């Protein structure tokens, strides 16, 4: 069996979407003749913890861990506050001077990201480990994109086969706007990104739009391997029992980029017609949450729930009548395909997405006949989409189209199109 080293910052018990992709690939790779070896930090500072994901780690899987130093304690010392969760930095309009300074330092000195200090010790350790264990193929996955810098140096030192996986863009990532980058910092990001794109033997990403954006930076062959769902996760999930109310659920971050203003307006209008209950699981930007709670109608319809384990998320899908998908209301939203979309598909619940109607996520929803995508400003279309589900006007899902996004099928695609080349 051939060995492949996978370098990833996110690994169980890390929670959230970033961990799922290579956790699932590593689960199914042995079925296709590849032995994955995971290299990950011993003491990472991630936002979410989910111990249930440890159940997906094969006890025979070799996981190598190396200590990491991250400067978040320094951020807290300078700003006087705890590090904000990723995605919420842009929300504060009352940032003090020290918080602003800390954010500026993060964006302009810690390039490409605060995990950069792990690159040198990782290369030093892996240089011997790779040679001693007969490893010829290395995969790096980002963000954090400093993982790719480890691959870049290993490629130069050992001439191994290196595959760079981009779960999100790099220099065109909308999250970078939070950090008030100087022109010099932007150039440094683009320079590092270009080096990775030029030197990796294979580059894969999760959407065709992002392939197009990478081609604008450097012309070469790129491959799309989307995220997906694991059939086995749904084995013991029981379907929802009717409660009389229409339950609309959303999972994940709601911030400035994903504030569904027209959804709030539609809820007010529908509240006199049908019984609706909205469940919002995950982190909600405080000004958005405060605004909803101050509304006498919305506050009675919406329930805020904290981030929950992946097992609980799967059960919550089954308890929902409509699954809400919020795509970033930003310039690069066309290529944004949230990982949860594929689990939405597997749950076979109607999907209503807010975002570009010609984006990659909308195309998948259309191909699978799994729901409707509504633009961020089309309130009437959103109202009609919700009512059509309530009235029982569901489309027939294309199960074959959905099945191609199973983790096993995607792993087979990864092996055939990337690893076997």
PDB file of C-alpha atoms in Angstrom, residues 14-116:
ATOM      1  CA  UNK A  14     -11.182  20.246  16.240  1.00  0.00           C
ATOM      2  CA  UNK A  15     -14.762  20.889  15.162  1.00  0.00           C
ATOM      3  CA  UNK A  16     -16.321  22.858  12.323  1.00  0.00           C
ATOM      4  CA  UNK A  17     -16.132  22.447   8.581  1.00  0.00           C
ATOM      5  CA  UNK A  18     -12.362  22.662   8.098  1.00  0.00           C
ATOM      6  CA  UNK A  19     -11.653  19.280   9.661  1.00  0.00           C
ATOM      7  CA  UNK A  20     -14.170  17.202   7.716  1.00  0.00           C
ATOM      8  CA  UNK A  21     -12.537  17.091   4.286  1.00  0.00           C
ATOM      9  CA  UNK A  22      -9.324  15.227   5.106  1.00  0.00           C
ATOM     10  CA  UNK A  23     -10.803  13.348   8.036  1.00  0.00           C
ATOM     11  CA  UNK A  24     -13.151  11.687   5.538  1.00  0.00           C
ATOM     12  CA  UNK A  25     -10.558  11.257   2.795  1.00  0.00           C
ATOM     13  CA  UNK A  26      -8.272   9.521   5.292  1.00  0.00           C
ATOM     14  CA  UNK A  27     -11.151   7.235   6.272  1.00  0.00           C
ATOM     15  CA  UNK A  28     -11.655   5.906   2.736  1.00  0.00           C
ATOM     16  CA  UNK A  29      -8.159   6.119   1.200  1.00  0.00           C
ATOM     17  CA  UNK A  30      -7.145   2.614   2.377  1.00  0.00           C
ATOM     18  CA  UNK A  31     -10.024   1.157   0.316  1.00  0.00           C
ATOM     19  CA  UNK A  32      -8.231   2.447  -2.775  1.00  0.00           C
ATOM     20  CA  UNK A  33      -4.721   1.307  -1.943  1.00  0.00           C
ATOM     21  CA  UNK A  34      -3.353   4.325  -0.071  1.00  0.00           C
ATOM     22  CA  UNK A  35      -2.173   4.499   3.534  1.00  0.00           C
ATOM     23  CA  UNK A  36      -2.678   8.026   4.926  1.00  0.00           C
ATOM     24  CA  UNK A  37      -0.405   9.408   7.618  1.00  0.00           C
ATOM     25  CA  UNK A  38      -1.598  12.581   9.338  1.00  0.00           C
ATOM     26  CA  UNK A  39       0.730  15.361  10.479  1.00  0.00           C
ATOM     27  CA  UNK A  40      -1.001  17.929  12.684  1.00  0.00           C
ATOM     28  CA  UNK A  41      -0.247  20.266  15.625  1.00  0.00           C
ATOM     29  CA  UNK A  42      -0.195  18.775  19.103  1.00  0.00           C
ATOM     30  CA  UNK A  43      -1.715  21.837  20.799  1.00  0.00           C
ATOM     31  CA  UNK A  44      -3.658  23.859  18.181  1.00  0.00           C
ATOM     32  CA  UNK A  45      -5.736  26.907  19.096  1.00  0.00           C
ATOM     33  CA  UNK A  46      -8.917  26.237  17.126  1.00  0.00           C
ATOM     34  CA  UNK A  47     -12.332  27.876  17.560  1.00  0.00           C
ATOM     35  CA  UNK A  48     -14.511  24.796  17.960  1.00  0.00           C
ATOM     36  CA  UNK A  49     -14.069  21.455  19.677  1.00  0.00           C
ATOM     37  CA  UNK A  50     -16.058  18.344  18.750  1.00  0.00           C
ATOM     38  CA  UNK A  51     -15.010  15.137  20.488  1.00  0.00           C
ATOM     39  CA  UNK A  52     -17.563  13.100  18.524  1.00  0.00           C
ATOM     40  CA  UNK A  53     -15.371  13.437  15.422  1.00  0.00           C
ATOM     41  CA  UNK A  54     -12.747  11.289  17.132  1.00  0.00           C
ATOM     42  CA  UNK A  55     -15.057   8.349  16.404  1.00  0.00           C
ATOM     43  CA  UNK A  56     -14.259   8.796  12.709  1.00  0.00           C
ATOM     44  CA  UNK A  57     -10.521   8.380  13.230  1.00  0.00           C
ATOM     45  CA  UNK A  58      -9.442   4.838  12.425  1.00  0.00           C
ATOM     46  CA  UNK A  59      -7.501   3.503  15.442  1.00  0.00           C
ATOM     47  CA  UNK A  60      -4.945   2.083  12.988  1.00  0.00           C
ATOM     48  CA  UNK A  61      -4.370   5.497  11.380  1.00  0.00           C
ATOM     49  CA  UNK A  62      -0.943   6.939  12.155  1.00  0.00           C
ATOM     50  CA  UNK A  63      -1.274  10.500  13.467  1.00  0.00           C
ATOM     51  CA  UNK A  64       1.968  12.405  14.058  1.00  0.00           C
ATOM     52  CA  UNK A  65       1.755  15.497  16.252  1.00  0.00           C
ATOM     53  CA  UNK A  66       4.274  18.282  16.782  1.00  0.00           C
ATOM     54  CA  UNK A  67       3.906  21.186  19.235  1.00  0.00           C
ATOM     55  CA  UNK A  68       2.969  24.552  17.756  1.00  0.00           C
ATOM     56  CA  UNK A  69       3.416  28.078  19.080  1.00  0.00           C
ATOM     57  CA  UNK A  70       0.689  30.528  18.124  1.00  0.00           C
ATOM     58  CA  UNK A  71       0.738  34.241  19.034  1.00  0.00           C
ATOM     59  CA  UNK A  72      -2.872  34.489  20.203  1.00  0.00           C
ATOM     60  CA  UNK A  73      -1.878  35.072  23.818  1.00  0.00           C
ATOM     61  CA  UNK A  74       0.079  38.068  22.540  1.00  0.00           C
ATOM     62  CA  UNK A  75      -3.063  39.283  20.733  1.00  0.00           C
ATOM     63  CA  UNK A  76      -5.018  39.049  23.982  1.00  0.00           C
ATOM     64  CA  UNK A  77      -2.287  40.886  25.861  1.00  0.00           C
ATOM     65  CA  UNK A  78      -2.175  43.753  23.349  1.00  0.00           C
ATOM     66  CA  UNK A  79      -5.928  44.055  22.847  1.00  0.00           C
ATOM     67  CA  UNK A  80      -6.983  43.259  26.386  1.00  0.00           C
ATOM     68  CA  UNK A  81      -9.587  40.862  24.952  1.00  0.00           C
ATOM     69  CA  UNK A  82      -9.865  37.236  23.989  1.00  0.00           C
ATOM     70  CA  UNK A  83      -9.136  36.371  20.380  1.00  0.00           C
ATOM     71  CA  UNK A  84     -12.361  36.708  18.376  1.00  0.00           C
ATOM     72  CA  UNK A  85     -13.706  33.722  16.503  1.00  0.00           C
ATOM     73  CA  UNK A  86     -12.768  33.620  12.835  1.00  0.00           C
ATOM     74  CA  UNK A  87     -15.326  35.563  10.854  1.00  0.00           C
ATOM     75  CA  UNK A  88     -16.314  37.947  13.630  1.00  0.00           C
ATOM     76  CA  UNK A  89     -13.416  40.410  13.532  1.00  0.00           C
ATOM     77  CA  UNK A  90     -15.189  42.749  11.160  1.00  0.00           C
ATOM     78  CA  UNK A  91     -18.257  43.019  13.390  1.00  0.00           C
ATOM     79  CA  UNK A  92     -16.982  45.376  16.039  1.00  0.00           C
ATOM     80  CA  UNK A  93     -17.591  49.059  15.451  1.00  0.00           C
ATOM     81  CA  UNK A  94     -16.352  49.884  18.941  1.00  0.00           C
ATOM     82  CA  UNK A  95     -12.849  48.494  18.708  1.00  0.00           C
ATOM     83  CA  UNK A  96     -10.367  50.166  20.973  1.00  0.00           C
ATOM     84  CA  UNK A  97      -6.994  51.325  19.732  1.00  0.00           C
ATOM     85  CA  UNK A  98      -5.215  48.247  21.104  1.00  0.00           C
ATOM     86  CA  UNK A  99      -7.668  45.861  19.438  1.00  0.00           C
ATOM     87  CA  UNK A 100      -7.217  47.694  16.136  1.00  0.00           C
ATOM     88  CA  UNK A 101      -3.452  47.511  16.568  1.00  0.00           C
ATOM     89  CA  UNK A 102      -3.561  43.787  17.306  1.00  0.00           C
ATOM     90  CA  UNK A 103      -5.721  43.116  14.233  1.00  0.00           C
ATOM     91  CA  UNK A 104      -3.416  45.215  12.049  1.00  0.00           C
ATOM     92  CA  UNK A 105      -0.379  43.327  13.358  1.00  0.00           C
ATOM     93  CA  UNK A 106      -2.135  40.027  12.627  1.00  0.00           C
ATOM     94  CA  UNK A 107      -2.809  41.060   9.045  1.00  0.00           C
ATOM     95  CA  UNK A 108       0.461  42.750   8.195  1.00  0.00           C
ATOM     96  CA  UNK A 109       3.141  40.902  10.150  1.00  0.00           C
ATOM     97  CA  UNK A 110       1.800  37.349  10.452  1.00  0.00           C
ATOM     98  CA  UNK A 111       1.860  36.408   6.779  1.00  0.00           C
ATOM     99  CA  UNK A 112       0.269  34.248   5.613  1.00  0.00           C
ATOM    100  CA  UNK A 113      -1.272  33.535   9.027  1.00  0.00           C
ATOM    101  CA  UNK A 114      -0.406  33.079  12.723  1.00  0.00           C
ATOM    102  CA  UNK A 115       0.558  29.425  12.145  1.00  0.00           C
ATOM    103  CA  UNK A 116       3.660  30.501  10.199  1.00  0.00           C
TER     104      UNK A 116
END
